[in-house]
Amino acid sequence: MGDDQNDGGDADAKDDTPALSADEGKTPADRKAQADFFVKLAQQALARGDAVAAASNFNKAREFNPRDADAVAGLGEVAMQQGYFEDAAVHLQAAARMAPRSARVHMLHGRALLGAGHAKQAAAAFKRALKLKPDFPAAREGYDQAAALGG
């Protein structure tokens, strides 16, 4: 019967050392690399039309880098793909603040605003994109659409 009793040996000892979180001990470069990895996965899912996987991976990227403009913009793209233009505009406005020199983000913000029925604001976003990248057909087309709608 002595074999069935716990004699306090190491096999049953509880380790009181706190476990490291997934982020503890990682350098900023490690966190950026992890965020970039999940952004790429999310962009692939978005290209396939898998909004759920895309949103999940963009959110995972933000866990590693909350200020990742590509991840925030990606959440805006997911919202647009689902027809939630107001939500998309919020995400893309935040992304534009994080990456003010990104013509692509300003163009996407313009698309979201246009989809939400905000032609004047959309025209301004497309204009910012064109100022950064004058030869940007998607921004030019968006600006022309917004202007035709009174923007």
Coordinates of N, CA and C in Angstrom, one line a residue:
M1 N 0.8 -1.2 0.0 CA 0.0 0.0 0.0 C 0.9 1.3 0.0
G2 N 2.1 1.2 0.5 CA 2.9 2.3 0.5 C 3.2 2.9 -0.9
D3 N 3.1 2.0 -1.9 CA 3.3 2.5 -3.3 C 2.2 3.4 -3.8
D4 N 1.0 3.3 -3.2 CA -0.1 4.2 -3.7 C -0.1 5.5 -3.0
Q5 N 0.7 5.7 -2.0 CA 0.7 7.0 -1.3 C 1.7 7.9 -1.9
N6 N 1.4 9.2 -1.8 CA 2.4 10.2 -2.3 C 3.4 10.4 -1.2
D7 N 4.7 10.2 -1.5 CA 5.7 10.4 -0.5 C 6.4 11.8 -0.6
G8 N 5.8 12.7 -1.4 CA 6.3 14.0 -1.6 C 7.5 14.1 -2.6
G9 N 7.6 13.0 -3.4 CA 8.7 13.0 -4.4 C 8.5 14.1 -5.5
D10 N 9.5 14.3 -6.3 CA 9.5 15.3 -7.3 C 8.4 15.1 -8.4
A11 N 8.0 13.9 -8.6 CA 7.1 13.6 -9.7 C 5.8 14.4 -9.5
D12 N 5.4 14.6 -8.3 CA 4.1 15.3 -8.0 C 4.3 16.7 -7.5
A13 N 5.5 17.1 -7.4 CA 5.8 18.5 -6.9 C 5.3 19.5 -7.9
K14 N 4.7 20.6 -7.3 CA 4.1 21.6 -8.2 C 5.2 22.7 -8.3
D15 N 5.4 23.1 -9.6 CA 6.3 24.2 -9.9 C 5.6 25.5 -9.7
D16 N 6.0 26.4 -8.8 CA 5.4 27.7 -8.6 C 6.0 28.8 -9.4
T17 N 6.9 28.4 -10.3 CA 7.5 29.4 -11.2 C 6.5 29.9 -12.2
P18 N 6.2 31.2 -12.3 CA 5.2 31.7 -13.3 C 5.7 31.4 -14.7
A19 N 4.8 31.0 -15.5 CA 5.1 30.7 -16.9 C 5.2 32.0 -17.7
L20 N 6.1 32.0 -18.6 CA 6.3 33.2 -19.4 C 5.1 33.3 -20.4
S21 N 4.7 34.5 -20.6 CA 3.6 34.7 -21.6 C 4.3 34.6 -23.0
A22 N 3.5 34.5 -24.0 CA 4.0 34.3 -25.4 C 4.9 35.5 -25.8
D23 N 4.6 36.7 -25.2 CA 5.4 37.9 -25.6 C 6.6 38.2 -24.7
E24 N 6.6 37.6 -23.6 CA 7.7 38.0 -22.6 C 9.0 37.5 -23.2
G25 N 10.0 38.4 -23.0 CA 11.3 38.1 -23.5 C 11.6 38.3 -24.9
K26 N 10.6 38.8 -25.7 CA 10.8 39.0 -27.1 C 11.2 40.4 -27.4
T27 N 12.1 40.5 -28.3 CA 12.6 41.9 -28.6 C 11.6 42.5 -29.6
P28 N 11.7 43.8 -29.7 CA 10.8 44.5 -30.7 C 10.9 43.9 -32.1
A29 N 12.1 43.5 -32.5 CA 12.3 42.9 -33.8 C 11.5 41.6 -33.9
D30 N 11.6 40.8 -32.8 CA 10.8 39.5 -32.8 C 9.3 39.8 -32.9
R31 N 8.8 40.8 -32.2 CA 7.4 41.1 -32.2 C 7.0 41.6 -33.6
K32 N 7.9 42.4 -34.2 CA 7.5 42.9 -35.5 C 7.5 41.8 -36.5
A33 N 8.5 40.9 -36.4 CA 8.5 39.7 -37.3 C 7.2 38.8 -37.2
Q34 N 6.8 38.6 -35.9 CA 5.6 37.9 -35.7 C 4.4 38.6 -36.3
A35 N 4.3 39.9 -36.0 CA 3.2 40.7 -36.6 C 3.2 40.6 -38.1
D36 N 4.4 40.7 -38.7 CA 4.4 40.7 -40.2 C 4.0 39.3 -40.7
F37 N 4.4 38.3 -40.0 CA 3.9 36.9 -40.4 C 2.4 36.8 -40.4
F38 N 1.8 37.3 -39.3 CA 0.3 37.2 -39.3 C -0.4 38.1 -40.3
V39 N 0.2 39.3 -40.6 CA -0.3 40.2 -41.6 C -0.3 39.4 -42.9
K40 N 0.8 38.8 -43.3 CA 0.9 38.0 -44.5 C -0.2 36.9 -44.6
L41 N -0.3 36.2 -43.5 CA -1.4 35.2 -43.5 C -2.7 35.8 -43.7
A42 N -3.0 36.9 -43.1 CA -4.3 37.6 -43.2 C -4.5 38.1 -44.6
Q43 N -3.5 38.6 -45.2 CA -3.7 39.1 -46.6 C -4.0 38.0 -47.6
Q44 N -3.3 36.8 -47.3 CA -3.6 35.7 -48.2 C -5.1 35.2 -48.0
A45 N -5.6 35.2 -46.7 CA -6.9 34.9 -46.5 C -7.9 35.9 -47.1
L46 N -7.6 37.1 -47.0 CA -8.4 38.2 -47.6 C -8.5 38.0 -49.1
A47 N -7.4 37.7 -49.7 CA -7.4 37.5 -51.2 C -8.2 36.3 -51.6
R48 N -8.3 35.3 -50.7 CA -9.2 34.1 -50.9 C -10.7 34.4 -50.6
G49 N -10.9 35.5 -50.0 CA -12.3 35.9 -49.6 C -12.7 35.3 -48.3
D50 N -11.7 34.8 -47.5 CA -12.0 34.3 -46.2 C -11.8 35.4 -45.1
A51 N -12.9 36.1 -44.9 CA -12.9 37.3 -44.0 C -12.7 36.8 -42.6
V52 N -13.2 35.7 -42.2 CA -13.0 35.3 -40.8 C -11.5 35.0 -40.5
A53 N -10.9 34.2 -41.3 CA -9.4 34.0 -41.1 C -8.6 35.2 -41.2
A54 N -9.0 36.1 -42.2 CA -8.3 37.3 -42.3 C -8.3 38.2 -41.1
A55 N -9.5 38.4 -40.6 CA -9.7 39.2 -39.3 C -9.0 38.6 -38.2
S56 N -9.1 37.2 -38.0 CA -8.4 36.6 -36.9 C -6.9 36.8 -37.0
N57 N -6.3 36.7 -38.2 CA -4.8 36.9 -38.3 C -4.4 38.3 -38.2
F58 N -5.3 39.3 -38.7 CA -4.9 40.7 -38.5 C -5.0 41.0 -37.0
N59 N -5.9 40.4 -36.3 CA -6.0 40.7 -34.8 C -4.8 40.0 -34.1
K60 N -4.3 38.8 -34.6 CA -3.1 38.2 -34.0 C -1.9 39.1 -34.2
A61 N -1.8 39.7 -35.4 CA -0.7 40.6 -35.7 C -0.7 41.8 -34.7
R62 N -1.9 42.3 -34.4 CA -2.0 43.4 -33.5 C -1.7 43.0 -32.1
E63 N -1.8 41.8 -31.7 CA -1.4 41.3 -30.4 C 0.1 41.5 -30.2
F64 N 0.9 41.3 -31.3 CA 2.3 41.5 -31.3 C 2.7 42.9 -31.5
N65 N 1.9 43.7 -32.3 CA 2.2 45.1 -32.5 C 0.9 45.8 -32.7
P66 N 0.4 46.4 -31.6 CA -0.9 47.1 -31.7 C -0.9 48.3 -32.7
R67 N 0.3 48.8 -33.0 CA 0.4 49.9 -33.9 C 0.8 49.5 -35.3
D68 N 0.5 48.3 -35.7 CA 0.9 47.8 -37.0 C -0.2 48.4 -38.0
A69 N 0.2 49.3 -38.8 CA -0.7 50.0 -39.7 C -1.3 49.0 -40.7
D70 N -0.5 48.0 -41.2 CA -1.0 47.1 -42.1 C -2.1 46.2 -41.5
A71 N -1.9 45.8 -40.3 CA -3.0 45.0 -39.6 C -4.3 45.8 -39.4
V72 N -4.1 47.1 -39.0 CA -5.3 47.9 -38.8 C -6.0 48.2 -40.1
A73 N -5.2 48.5 -41.2 CA -5.8 48.7 -42.5 C -6.5 47.4 -43.0
G74 N -5.8 46.3 -42.7 CA -6.4 45.0 -43.1 C -7.8 44.8 -42.4
L75 N -7.9 45.2 -41.2 CA -9.2 45.0 -40.5 C -10.2 45.9 -41.3
G76 N -9.8 47.1 -41.7 CA -10.7 47.9 -42.5 C -11.1 47.3 -43.8
E77 N -10.1 46.6 -44.5 CA -10.4 45.9 -45.7 C -11.4 44.8 -45.5
V78 N -11.3 44.1 -44.4 CA -12.2 43.0 -44.0 C -13.6 43.6 -43.9
A79 N -13.7 44.7 -43.1 CA -15.0 45.3 -42.9 C -15.6 45.8 -44.2
M80 N -14.8 46.3 -45.1 CA -15.3 46.7 -46.5 C -15.8 45.5 -47.2
Q81 N -15.0 44.4 -47.2 CA -15.4 43.2 -47.9 C -16.8 42.7 -47.4
Q82 N -17.1 43.0 -46.2 CA -18.3 42.5 -45.6 C -19.4 43.6 -45.7
G83 N -19.1 44.7 -46.3 CA -20.1 45.8 -46.5 C -20.3 46.7 -45.3
Y84 N -19.4 46.6 -44.3 CA -19.4 47.5 -43.1 C -18.5 48.7 -43.4
F85 N -19.0 49.6 -44.2 CA -18.2 50.7 -44.6 C -17.8 51.7 -43.5
E86 N -18.8 52.0 -42.6 CA -18.5 52.9 -41.5 C -17.4 52.3 -40.6
D87 N -17.5 51.0 -40.3 CA -16.5 50.4 -39.5 C -15.2 50.4 -40.2
A88 N -15.2 50.1 -41.5 CA -14.0 50.2 -42.3 C -13.3 51.5 -42.2
A89 N -14.1 52.6 -42.4 CA -13.6 53.9 -42.3 C -12.9 54.2 -41.0
V90 N -13.4 53.7 -39.9 CA -12.8 53.9 -38.6 C -11.4 53.3 -38.6
H91 N -11.4 52.0 -39.0 CA -10.1 51.3 -39.0 C -9.1 52.0 -39.9
L92 N -9.6 52.4 -41.1 CA -8.7 53.0 -42.1 C -8.2 54.4 -41.7
Q93 N -9.1 55.1 -41.0 CA -8.6 56.4 -40.5 C -7.5 56.2 -39.5
A94 N -7.7 55.2 -38.6 CA -6.6 54.9 -37.6 C -5.3 54.5 -38.3
A95 N -5.5 53.7 -39.3 CA -4.3 53.2 -40.1 C -3.6 54.4 -40.8
A96 N -4.4 55.4 -41.3 CA -3.8 56.5 -41.9 C -3.1 57.4 -40.9
R97 N -3.5 57.4 -39.7 CA -2.8 58.2 -38.7 C -1.5 57.5 -38.3
M98 N -1.5 56.1 -38.4 CA -0.3 55.4 -38.1 C 0.7 55.4 -39.3
A99 N 0.2 55.5 -40.5 CA 1.1 55.5 -41.7 C 0.6 56.6 -42.6
P100 N 0.9 57.9 -42.2 CA 0.4 59.0 -43.0 C 1.1 59.1 -44.4
R101 N 2.1 58.4 -44.6 CA 2.8 58.5 -45.9 C 2.4 57.3 -46.8
S102 N 1.4 56.6 -46.4 CA 0.9 55.4 -47.2 C -0.2 55.8 -48.2
A103 N 0.1 56.0 -49.4 CA -0.9 56.3 -50.4 C -2.0 55.2 -50.5
R104 N -1.6 54.0 -50.3 CA -2.6 52.9 -50.3 C -3.6 53.0 -49.2
V105 N -3.1 53.3 -48.0 CA -4.0 53.4 -46.9 C -5.0 54.5 -47.1
H106 N -4.5 55.7 -47.6 CA -5.4 56.8 -47.8 C -6.4 56.4 -48.9
M107 N -6.0 55.7 -50.0 CA -6.9 55.3 -51.0 C -8.0 54.3 -50.4
L108 N -7.6 53.4 -49.6 CA -8.6 52.5 -49.0 C -9.5 53.3 -48.1
H109 N -9.0 54.2 -47.4 CA -9.8 55.1 -46.5 C -10.9 55.8 -47.4
G110 N -10.4 56.3 -48.5 CA -11.4 56.9 -49.4 C -12.4 56.0 -49.9
R111 N -12.1 54.7 -50.2 CA -13.1 53.8 -50.7 C -14.1 53.5 -49.6
A112 N -13.6 53.4 -48.4 CA -14.5 53.1 -47.3 C -15.5 54.3 -47.1
L113 N -14.9 55.5 -47.1 CA -15.8 56.7 -46.9 C -16.8 56.8 -48.1
L114 N -16.4 56.5 -49.3 CA -17.3 56.5 -50.4 C -18.4 55.5 -50.3
G115 N -18.0 54.3 -49.8 CA -19.0 53.3 -49.6 C -20.0 53.6 -48.5
A116 N -19.5 54.4 -47.5 CA -20.4 54.9 -46.4 C -21.2 56.1 -46.8
G117 N -21.0 56.6 -48.0 CA -21.8 57.7 -48.5 C -21.2 59.1 -48.1
H118 N -20.0 59.1 -47.8 CA -19.3 60.4 -47.4 C -18.4 60.9 -48.5
A119 N -19.0 61.4 -49.6 CA -18.3 61.7 -50.8 C -17.3 62.8 -50.6
K120 N -17.6 63.8 -49.8 CA -16.6 64.9 -49.6 C -15.4 64.4 -48.8
Q121 N -15.6 63.7 -47.8 CA -14.5 63.1 -47.0 C -13.7 62.1 -47.9
A122 N -14.4 61.3 -48.7 CA -13.7 60.4 -49.6 C -12.8 61.1 -50.6
A123 N -13.3 62.2 -51.2 CA -12.5 62.9 -52.1 C -11.3 63.4 -51.4
A124 N -11.4 63.9 -50.2 CA -10.2 64.4 -49.5 C -9.2 63.3 -49.3
A125 N -9.7 62.1 -48.9 CA -8.8 60.9 -48.7 C -8.1 60.5 -50.0
F126 N -8.8 60.5 -51.1 CA -8.3 60.2 -52.4 C -7.2 61.2 -52.8
K127 N -7.5 62.5 -52.5 CA -6.6 63.6 -52.8 C -5.3 63.4 -52.1
R128 N -5.4 63.0 -50.8 CA -4.2 62.7 -50.0 C -3.3 61.6 -50.6
A129 N -4.0 60.6 -51.1 CA -3.3 59.5 -51.8 C -2.7 59.9 -53.0
L130 N -3.3 60.8 -53.8 CA -2.8 61.3 -55.0 C -1.6 62.2 -54.8
K131 N -1.7 62.9 -53.7 CA -0.6 63.8 -53.4 C 0.7 63.0 -53.1
L132 N 0.5 61.9 -52.4 CA 1.7 61.0 -52.1 C 2.1 60.2 -53.3
K133 N 1.2 59.9 -54.2 CA 1.5 59.0 -55.3 C 0.7 59.5 -56.5
P134 N 1.1 60.5 -57.2 CA 0.3 61.1 -58.3 C -0.1 60.1 -59.4
D135 N 0.6 59.1 -59.7 CA 0.2 58.1 -60.7 C -0.3 56.9 -60.0
F136 N -1.5 57.0 -59.4 CA -2.1 56.0 -58.7 C -3.6 55.8 -59.2
P137 N -3.7 54.9 -60.2 CA -5.0 54.8 -60.9 C -6.2 54.5 -59.9
A138 N -6.1 53.7 -58.9 CA -7.2 53.4 -58.0 C -7.6 54.7 -57.3
A139 N -6.6 55.5 -56.9 CA -6.9 56.8 -56.2 C -7.6 57.7 -57.1
R140 N -7.1 57.8 -58.4 CA -7.7 58.7 -59.4 C -9.1 58.3 -59.7
E141 N -9.4 57.1 -59.9 CA -10.7 56.6 -60.1 C -11.6 56.9 -58.9
G142 N -11.2 56.7 -57.7 CA -11.9 56.9 -56.5 C -12.2 58.4 -56.4
Y143 N -11.2 59.2 -56.7 CA -11.4 60.7 -56.6 C -12.5 61.1 -57.6
D144 N -12.4 60.6 -58.8 CA -13.4 61.0 -59.9 C -14.8 60.5 -59.5
Q145 N -14.9 59.4 -58.9 CA -16.2 58.9 -58.4 C -16.8 59.8 -57.3
A146 N -15.9 60.1 -56.3 CA -16.3 61.0 -55.2 C -16.7 62.4 -55.7
A147 N -16.0 62.9 -56.7 CA -16.3 64.2 -57.2 C -17.6 64.2 -58.0
A148 N -17.9 63.1 -58.7 CA -19.2 63.0 -59.4 C -20.4 62.9 -58.4
L149 N -20.1 62.5 -57.2 CA -21.1 62.4 -56.2 C -21.2 63.6 -55.3
G150 N -20.5 64.6 -55.7 CA -20.5 65.9 -54.9 C -19.4 66.1 -54.0
G151 N -18.4 65.3 -54.1 CA -17.3 65.4 -53.1 C -16.2 66.3 -53.5

